[in-house]
Amino acid sequence: MPDGGGGPPNQIRRLVLHGTRGVVSRCRDFTARALADWGWIPPDSEEAGERVEDVLLLVSEVVTNACLHAGGPEELVLRHGEGRLRVEVYDASPEHPRVRVPRSPALPGGHGLMVLDLLAGDWGSRDKGPGAVGKVVWLEVERPPGRKRDEPD
């Protein structure tokens, strides 16, 4: 399968996690390194830069949700190919995310799924699989079409 972005097609990165202390920043740093390796960083346009920031915010949201509602994430998996990034966060809780009743953006908390709805191209959750307890919360983000690096601004 061809890859619409930088780097070889269908690359996968995994980060095994334990506990909740410092896990959000570890996941953001891990994701930023992968995006750099895959050519998303440095961004080649303003739109691409915004997309990188969106990805890092989305990773923070799904990992934070795993910390708050599922005892912490067990693994972060990044899948890159065909111009798309898929982020998967594995945890041990069988409870899937549920959208809350809409509330004021001025109130703290409860906005993580709204952020996913706004910034991710698609997202959802699934059970880990037969014989495994827990779930995977996933999201996908398309890489914006960018100019070639040698084109003028």
Tab-separated table of C-alpha atoms in Angstrom:
chain	number	residue	atom	x	y	z
A	1	MET	CA	0.000	0.000	0.000
A	2	PRO	CA	1.409	3.396	-0.881
A	3	ASP	CA	1.887	6.008	1.784
A	4	GLY	CA	0.600	9.526	1.160
A	5	GLY	CA	2.959	11.081	3.708
A	6	GLY	CA	6.622	10.912	4.564
A	7	GLY	CA	8.323	7.683	5.516
A	8	PRO	CA	7.797	4.088	4.455
A	9	PRO	CA	4.219	2.759	4.228
A	10	ASN	CA	2.366	1.248	7.168
A	11	GLN	CA	4.827	1.874	9.972
A	12	ILE	CA	3.868	0.932	13.531
A	13	ARG	CA	5.277	2.230	16.810
A	14	ARG	CA	4.376	0.792	20.236
A	15	LEU	CA	4.946	2.193	23.712
A	16	VAL	CA	4.192	-0.129	26.632
A	17	LEU	CA	2.953	1.810	29.659
A	18	HIS	CA	2.572	1.188	33.390
A	19	GLY	CA	0.714	3.404	35.861
A	20	THR	CA	-0.353	6.973	35.345
A	21	ARG	CA	2.540	9.123	36.617
A	22	GLY	CA	4.030	11.149	33.757
A	23	VAL	CA	2.336	8.976	31.171
A	24	VAL	CA	0.651	11.803	29.228
A	25	SER	CA	3.918	13.645	28.571
A	26	ARG	CA	5.681	10.359	27.708
A	27	CYS	CA	2.992	9.590	25.134
A	28	ARG	CA	3.125	13.104	23.646
A	29	ASP	CA	6.934	12.932	23.370
A	30	PHE	CA	6.765	9.432	21.845
A	31	THR	CA	4.195	10.648	19.305
A	32	ALA	CA	6.205	13.776	18.446
A	33	ARG	CA	9.314	11.636	17.780
A	34	ALA	CA	7.306	9.323	15.514
A	35	LEU	CA	5.781	12.272	13.637
A	36	ALA	CA	9.271	13.703	13.104
A	37	ASP	CA	10.499	10.362	11.757
A	38	TRP	CA	7.472	10.169	9.441
A	39	GLY	CA	8.000	13.684	8.059
A	40	TRP	CA	5.102	15.476	9.789
A	41	ILE	CA	7.602	17.560	11.804
A	42	PRO	CA	8.828	20.085	10.862
A	43	PRO	CA	5.517	20.956	9.247
A	44	ASP	CA	5.638	22.206	5.666
A	45	SER	CA	2.640	24.530	5.956
A	46	GLU	CA	0.570	26.330	8.554
A	47	GLU	CA	-2.190	23.746	8.132
A	48	ALA	CA	0.285	20.913	8.656
A	49	GLY	CA	1.589	22.605	11.813
A	50	GLU	CA	-1.943	22.883	13.154
A	51	ARG	CA	-2.529	19.208	12.368
A	52	VAL	CA	0.566	18.216	14.363
A	53	GLU	CA	-0.728	20.232	17.326
A	54	ASP	CA	-4.124	18.552	16.914
A	55	VAL	CA	-2.512	15.103	17.000
A	56	LEU	CA	-0.573	15.891	20.172
A	57	LEU	CA	-3.710	17.271	21.843
A	58	LEU	CA	-5.706	14.192	20.809
A	59	VAL	CA	-3.044	11.875	22.225
A	60	SER	CA	-3.152	13.847	25.488
A	61	GLU	CA	-6.950	13.533	25.619
A	62	VAL	CA	-7.197	9.770	25.033
A	63	VAL	CA	-4.305	9.002	27.389
A	64	THR	CA	-5.734	11.306	30.072
A	65	ASN	CA	-9.129	9.616	29.707
A	66	ALA	CA	-7.458	6.228	30.212
A	67	CYS	CA	-5.806	7.588	33.366
A	68	LEU	CA	-9.020	9.080	34.751
A	69	HIS	CA	-11.525	6.392	33.797
A	70	ALA	CA	-9.629	3.141	33.179
A	71	GLY	CA	-6.799	2.871	35.703
A	72	GLY	CA	-4.222	4.066	33.180
A	73	PRO	CA	-3.224	3.051	29.666
A	74	GLU	CA	-1.366	-0.201	29.027
A	75	GLU	CA	-0.063	0.586	25.571
A	76	LEU	CA	0.014	3.356	22.972
A	77	VAL	CA	0.163	2.201	19.355
A	78	LEU	CA	0.724	4.534	16.398
A	79	ARG	CA	0.006	3.261	12.883
A	80	HIS	CA	1.135	5.423	9.987
A	81	GLY	CA	0.300	4.769	6.355
A	82	GLU	CA	-1.660	5.947	3.342
A	83	GLY	CA	-1.468	9.579	4.509
A	84	ARG	CA	-3.186	8.738	7.789
A	85	LEU	CA	-2.187	8.340	11.418
A	86	ARG	CA	-4.116	5.946	13.638
A	87	VAL	CA	-3.626	6.285	17.398
A	88	GLU	CA	-4.696	3.402	19.656
A	89	VAL	CA	-4.725	3.455	23.456
A	90	TYR	CA	-5.178	0.086	25.187
A	91	ASP	CA	-6.468	-0.177	28.748
A	92	ALA	CA	-7.886	-2.824	31.093
A	93	SER	CA	-11.355	-1.337	31.551
A	94	PRO	CA	-14.275	-2.928	29.691
A	95	GLU	CA	-16.214	0.373	29.892
A	96	HIS	CA	-16.313	2.186	26.556
A	97	PRO	CA	-16.331	5.989	26.306
A	98	ARG	CA	-19.785	7.561	26.440
A	99	VAL	CA	-20.621	11.011	25.227
A	100	ARG	CA	-21.986	13.097	28.101
A	101	VAL	CA	-24.897	15.459	27.985
A	102	PRO	CA	-23.639	18.686	26.367
A	103	ARG	CA	-22.397	21.203	28.894
A	104	SER	CA	-20.946	24.656	28.897
A	105	PRO	CA	-17.400	24.872	27.530
A	106	ALA	CA	-16.701	27.255	30.440
A	107	LEU	CA	-17.055	24.416	32.956
A	108	PRO	CA	-13.931	22.323	33.640
A	109	GLY	CA	-13.744	18.677	32.634
A	110	GLY	CA	-15.912	16.499	30.465
A	111	HIS	CA	-14.742	17.888	27.124
A	112	GLY	CA	-12.404	15.114	25.939
A	113	LEU	CA	-14.877	13.401	23.628
A	114	MET	CA	-15.953	16.774	22.221
A	115	VAL	CA	-12.308	17.392	21.329
A	116	LEU	CA	-12.153	14.006	19.588
A	117	ASP	CA	-15.328	14.822	17.642
A	118	LEU	CA	-13.912	18.172	16.530
A	119	LEU	CA	-10.308	17.255	15.679
A	120	ALA	CA	-10.159	13.578	14.732
A	121	GLY	CA	-11.291	12.439	11.323
A	122	ASP	CA	-12.823	9.415	13.022
A	123	TRP	CA	-12.652	7.765	16.434
A	124	GLY	CA	-14.211	4.971	18.422
A	125	SER	CA	-13.509	2.058	20.728
A	126	ARG	CA	-13.565	-1.719	20.547
A	127	ASP	CA	-13.015	-4.644	22.854
A	128	LYS	CA	-9.433	-5.923	22.924
A	129	GLY	CA	-10.466	-9.287	21.578
A	130	PRO	CA	-11.332	-12.830	22.592
A	131	GLY	CA	-10.081	-13.724	26.063
A	132	ALA	CA	-8.682	-10.243	26.741
A	133	VAL	CA	-10.206	-7.858	29.266
A	134	GLY	CA	-10.330	-4.210	28.326
A	135	LYS	CA	-10.680	-2.029	25.294
A	136	VAL	CA	-8.890	0.003	22.680
A	137	VAL	CA	-9.822	3.631	22.116
A	138	TRP	CA	-8.679	4.697	18.664
A	139	LEU	CA	-8.661	7.795	16.506
A	140	GLU	CA	-7.554	8.642	13.010
A	141	VAL	CA	-6.140	11.853	11.589
A	142	GLU	CA	-5.442	12.559	7.922
A	143	ARG	CA	-2.204	14.232	7.003
A	144	PRO	CA	-3.014	17.527	5.280
A	145	PRO	CA	-1.802	17.876	1.725
A	146	GLY	CA	1.420	19.858	1.922
A	147	ARG	CA	3.620	21.639	-0.451
A	148	LYS	CA	6.896	20.064	-1.468
A	149	ARG	CA	9.777	21.235	0.680
A	150	ASP	CA	11.432	23.038	-2.240
A	151	GLU	CA	8.348	25.123	-3.150
A	152	PRO	CA	8.375	28.791	-2.114
A	153	ASP	CA	6.125	29.983	0.722
